[in-house]
XYZ file of C-alpha atoms in Angstrom:
354
model
C 57.823 138.034 107.439
C 61.386 137.284 106.313
C 61.808 136.994 102.562
C 64.843 135.614 100.726
C 65.571 135.956 97.010
C 67.851 133.194 95.780
C 69.480 132.382 92.450
C 72.247 130.448 90.756
C 74.751 132.165 88.486
C 77.618 131.708 86.075
C 79.216 134.553 84.135
C 76.293 136.939 84.366
C 77.985 140.166 85.432
C 75.855 142.192 82.996
C 72.711 141.339 84.977
C 73.916 141.540 88.581
C 73.262 145.217 89.298
C 69.768 145.169 87.790
C 68.914 141.907 89.562
C 70.047 143.104 92.988
C 68.407 146.507 92.598
C 65.062 144.864 91.895
C 65.407 142.606 94.950
C 66.694 145.274 97.351
C 63.599 145.030 99.565
C 64.343 141.383 100.380
C 65.813 140.464 103.749
C 68.392 138.320 101.975
C 69.717 138.117 98.426
C 71.580 134.835 98.068
C 73.486 133.826 94.943
C 75.029 130.393 94.523
C 77.746 130.852 91.926
C 78.635 127.795 89.884
C 82.038 128.833 88.555
C 81.978 132.361 87.131
C 85.192 133.596 85.556
C 83.975 137.161 84.993
C 83.024 139.754 87.645
C 79.686 138.206 88.625
C 80.786 137.386 92.162
C 82.607 140.686 92.716
C 79.662 142.762 91.541
C 77.148 140.696 93.517
C 79.111 141.261 96.719
C 79.298 144.991 95.981
C 75.513 145.006 95.608
C 75.037 143.435 99.035
C 74.260 139.879 98.001
C 75.506 136.879 99.933
C 77.501 134.770 97.488
C 78.468 131.115 97.890
C 80.662 129.106 95.544
C 79.119 125.746 94.703
C 80.140 122.914 92.391
C 77.596 120.618 90.698
C 79.164 117.867 88.577
C 77.775 116.569 86.354
C 75.719 119.693 85.853
C 71.965 119.775 86.424
C 69.780 122.710 87.403
C 67.699 121.015 90.100
C 70.698 120.082 92.245
C 72.131 123.586 91.894
C 68.873 125.177 93.036
C 68.520 122.707 95.909
C 72.015 123.654 97.025
C 71.172 127.366 96.881
C 67.957 126.776 98.815
C 69.797 124.824 101.486
C 72.033 127.859 102.118
C 69.073 130.022 103.177
C 68.748 130.102 106.983
C 65.846 128.151 108.383
C 64.133 131.125 110.031
C 63.074 132.614 106.682
C 59.429 132.388 105.713
C 59.264 132.998 101.951
C 61.790 132.093 99.267
C 61.732 133.641 95.790
C 63.622 131.721 93.129
C 64.911 133.865 90.262
C 67.474 133.750 87.504
C 69.976 136.582 87.194
C 68.286 137.760 83.988
C 64.970 138.178 85.813
C 63.810 141.131 87.893
C 61.198 141.694 90.553
C 58.666 144.371 89.684
C 58.100 147.414 91.939
C 55.685 146.687 94.770
C 56.474 142.987 94.790
C 57.087 142.766 98.532
C 53.912 144.591 99.520
C 51.879 142.300 97.279
C 53.425 139.131 98.714
C 52.774 140.351 102.240
C 49.181 141.160 101.268
C 48.243 137.744 99.832
C 50.477 135.411 101.859
C 48.596 133.886 104.804
C 49.864 131.985 107.833
C 49.160 128.632 106.165
C 50.360 129.591 102.658
C 53.118 127.416 101.221
C 53.264 128.666 97.622
C 52.321 131.684 95.526
C 50.969 131.725 91.982
C 51.797 135.040 90.298
C 52.070 136.604 86.863
C 55.404 136.241 85.080
C 56.487 138.098 81.938
C 58.641 135.661 79.970
C 59.353 138.213 77.238
C 58.450 138.346 73.531
C 54.899 139.284 74.504
C 54.285 136.069 76.459
C 53.043 136.215 80.051
C 51.719 133.403 82.215
C 51.354 132.381 85.831
C 54.416 131.051 87.638
C 54.869 129.196 90.921
C 58.490 129.678 92.021
C 57.768 131.601 95.219
C 57.450 129.117 98.034
C 57.786 128.519 101.769
C 61.285 127.952 103.125
C 60.360 124.463 104.330
C 58.881 121.550 102.447
C 60.153 122.066 98.896
C 62.849 120.615 96.673
C 63.637 121.044 92.980
C 62.792 118.406 90.395
C 64.144 117.654 86.889
C 67.659 118.348 85.578
C 66.360 121.145 83.289
C 63.086 123.103 83.115
C 63.130 122.370 86.800
C 60.392 123.392 89.206
C 59.860 123.248 92.974
C 58.040 120.141 94.120
C 56.437 119.777 97.561
C 57.627 117.196 100.016
C 55.025 114.494 100.502
C 54.768 115.394 104.176
C 53.368 118.902 103.673
C 49.951 120.094 102.600
C 50.320 122.618 99.788
C 48.270 125.785 100.180
C 48.386 128.295 97.318
C 47.981 132.029 97.430
C 47.254 133.867 94.181
C 47.843 137.297 92.721
C 47.111 138.703 89.280
C 49.892 141.247 89.763
C 52.975 140.999 87.559
C 55.755 140.203 90.036
C 58.642 138.966 87.853
C 59.918 139.886 84.389
C 62.461 138.092 82.241
C 65.072 140.018 80.239
C 67.393 137.368 78.743
C 70.591 137.678 76.763
C 69.583 136.470 73.262
C 73.180 135.554 72.447
C 73.531 133.096 75.323
C 73.718 129.467 74.255
C 71.080 127.009 75.491
C 72.957 124.106 73.947
C 73.146 122.250 77.250
C 69.358 121.842 77.321
C 69.108 118.943 74.873
C 71.219 116.397 76.782
C 69.560 117.469 80.035
C 66.108 117.026 78.504
C 67.101 113.580 77.301
C 68.157 112.811 80.860
C 64.903 114.228 82.253
C 62.822 111.988 79.988
C 64.912 108.987 80.957
C 64.656 109.702 84.683
C 60.931 110.418 84.679
C 59.405 108.699 81.634
C 55.827 109.311 82.794
C 56.167 113.087 83.052
C 54.337 114.710 80.113
C 55.862 118.117 80.826
C 59.418 117.166 79.985
C 58.326 114.746 77.266
C 56.797 117.736 75.505
C 59.759 120.034 76.177
C 62.095 117.412 74.746
C 59.956 117.005 71.621
C 59.722 120.780 71.199
C 63.481 121.142 71.566
C 63.945 118.728 68.669
C 61.930 121.096 66.461
C 64.265 123.958 67.448
C 67.094 121.944 65.894
C 65.005 121.038 62.806
C 65.139 117.358 63.713
C 61.791 116.850 62.056
C 61.513 113.064 61.945
C 62.786 112.692 65.506
C 60.401 115.393 66.687
C 57.463 113.621 65.032
C 58.273 110.460 66.956
C 58.722 112.349 70.229
C 55.541 114.386 69.801
C 53.473 111.304 69.064
C 54.964 109.629 72.122
C 53.955 112.632 74.220
C 50.400 112.632 72.859
C 50.057 108.920 73.655
C 50.881 109.443 77.330
C 47.858 109.012 79.654
C 49.222 111.872 81.758
C 49.225 114.312 78.805
C 45.788 115.825 79.403
C 46.207 119.616 79.141
C 44.386 120.647 75.971
C 46.484 123.739 75.262
C 49.739 121.801 75.397
C 48.327 118.902 73.396
C 47.187 121.360 70.730
C 50.663 122.916 70.783
C 52.151 119.448 70.166
C 49.767 118.945 67.234
C 50.725 122.334 65.800
C 54.369 121.299 65.980
C 53.507 118.047 64.221
C 51.858 120.103 61.504
C 54.977 122.237 61.222
C 57.254 119.181 61.095
C 55.251 117.554 58.300
C 55.115 120.844 56.412
C 58.908 121.053 56.603
C 59.055 117.517 55.231
C 56.723 118.576 52.369
C 54.009 116.195 53.511
C 51.110 118.588 53.016
C 48.375 116.022 53.689
C 49.750 115.151 57.129
C 50.509 118.800 57.919
C 46.934 119.908 57.273
C 45.625 116.894 59.155
C 47.560 117.831 62.300
C 46.619 121.500 62.172
C 42.969 120.447 61.930
C 43.440 118.100 64.877
C 45.005 120.952 66.852
C 41.885 123.029 66.209
C 39.695 120.169 67.400
C 41.812 119.746 70.534
C 41.664 123.392 71.664
C 39.027 125.197 69.577
C 38.813 128.059 72.065
C 42.378 129.197 71.414
C 43.528 131.298 68.466
C 46.835 129.604 67.738
C 45.661 126.434 65.941
C 43.063 128.357 63.915
C 45.695 130.803 62.663
C 48.173 128.062 61.797
C 45.456 126.156 59.939
C 44.567 129.325 58.048
C 48.236 129.865 57.214
C 48.855 126.446 55.697
C 45.611 126.671 53.719
C 46.782 130.076 52.445
C 50.028 128.491 51.284
C 48.073 125.937 49.248
C 45.399 128.309 47.902
C 42.674 126.658 49.971
C 40.845 129.952 50.295
C 37.544 128.830 51.798
C 39.176 126.986 54.673
C 41.811 129.692 55.170
C 39.063 132.308 55.406
C 36.931 130.242 57.759
C 39.853 129.437 60.060
C 41.053 133.044 60.245
C 37.534 134.300 60.962
C 37.144 131.647 63.667
C 40.376 132.867 65.257
C 39.111 136.450 65.298
C 35.993 135.397 67.172
C 38.181 134.309 70.105
C 38.871 137.223 72.446
C 40.197 135.429 75.542
C 43.965 135.873 75.513
C 44.967 133.238 78.035
C 47.957 133.780 80.306
C 49.640 130.460 79.455
C 53.008 129.659 77.915
C 51.407 128.083 74.835
C 50.092 131.510 73.781
C 51.649 132.934 70.610
C 51.651 136.769 70.588
C 51.621 136.766 66.782
C 48.021 135.587 66.635
C 46.929 138.648 68.639
C 48.400 141.056 66.113
C 47.695 141.607 62.442
C 48.193 138.023 61.254
C 44.622 136.639 61.469
C 43.213 139.851 59.990
C 45.758 139.666 57.170
C 45.005 136.016 56.404
C 41.263 136.617 56.482
C 41.682 139.590 54.163
C 43.695 137.704 51.545
C 41.339 134.722 51.629
C 38.284 136.976 51.386
C 39.785 138.711 48.345
C 40.409 135.413 46.605
C 36.834 134.316 47.371
C 35.486 137.473 45.739
C 34.489 139.137 49.029
C 36.263 142.316 48.012
C 34.608 144.870 50.292
C 35.214 142.669 53.328
C 38.808 142.038 52.225
C 39.439 145.800 52.212
C 38.006 146.245 55.703
C 39.988 143.279 57.070
C 43.187 144.641 55.558
C 42.523 148.009 57.201
C 42.142 146.238 60.547
C 45.463 144.452 59.990
C 47.136 147.792 59.277
C 45.974 149.149 62.642
C 48.362 146.694 64.286
C 51.256 147.339 61.904
C 50.675 150.580 59.970
C 54.169 150.688 58.421
C 54.139 147.165 56.957
C 54.901 147.615 53.253
C 53.202 144.409 52.142
C 49.957 145.295 53.922
C 50.073 148.814 52.484
C 50.616 147.410 48.994
C 47.806 144.897 49.426
C 45.374 147.626 50.422
C 46.425 149.747 47.462
C 45.936 146.812 45.098
C 42.560 145.999 46.625
C 41.301 149.512 46.084
C 42.657 149.804 42.493
C 42.142 146.739 42.211
C 44.819 144.308 41.000
C 45.991 140.876 42.130
C 46.762 140.591 45.834
C 49.772 138.497 46.811
């Protein structure tokens, strides 16, 4: 089996050594550089990578990745697409060789995005039969003339270690282009709507999120619930409490088996002293123990937050013994949190809990 690791780059010298070290067991490390002015190219060559200068104008990620893929010789079997700020985990090659069969065309594997979020990714594919789709948030799409056959592993193969200072400002115009080019794609319709919330464009995001939810192709419950949670957030930012609560409740109804909408519903009820519903929602969240490996998962709901919300609501409902126990559970996740410590002290004195 011949395996190639390929990537695109621009001014990422800080990541080159780590990237190449993680991929050293590949038969080829290929980097398509898109105009670096730092030492990215020099360092990549020193690390043994094959580097090609490419020019994509106007810029879009799918064409850059297609160009990089086209530079891999045709006798390779498996191609691993990475970014320079990603690394392959130890044992990656042995695991690919173990699960990849003669008829496999694509591998589904665990990916650590960072910030406590992990999900399954699909950017390891056969050398033949794939091209990249969408100008941003691009992904490999099979040619209509091949029959896709997936292999699967639960092993963590790739981890993401991004530079938090790097601008993602180019994403918005590319997302606008993606929606224009493929208006029936719910994936990019949602990403575009979500991006609007990042910029606090609340009214525009409301319109975009509703447009996404109205799409016949938008059928994944977790993502639909995520869109409804963002609608709740947008209305809350616009001080429309009635609509905010409505959308958080709808998010719960859409994906009741996930913690995120329950916790957000509990949070907005907490903010408006709706203690019975806040308590019920937080307790419902705590009954869910399946932490799904999907990108819509919020690590915060698997920490102290639902315990904390349930504790405060219980206290305000007069369930004081339960409130104390719930607060103690919250402190197990974050034992140095001053507010939680103060709340527990006030509960056991007792005085008013904030």
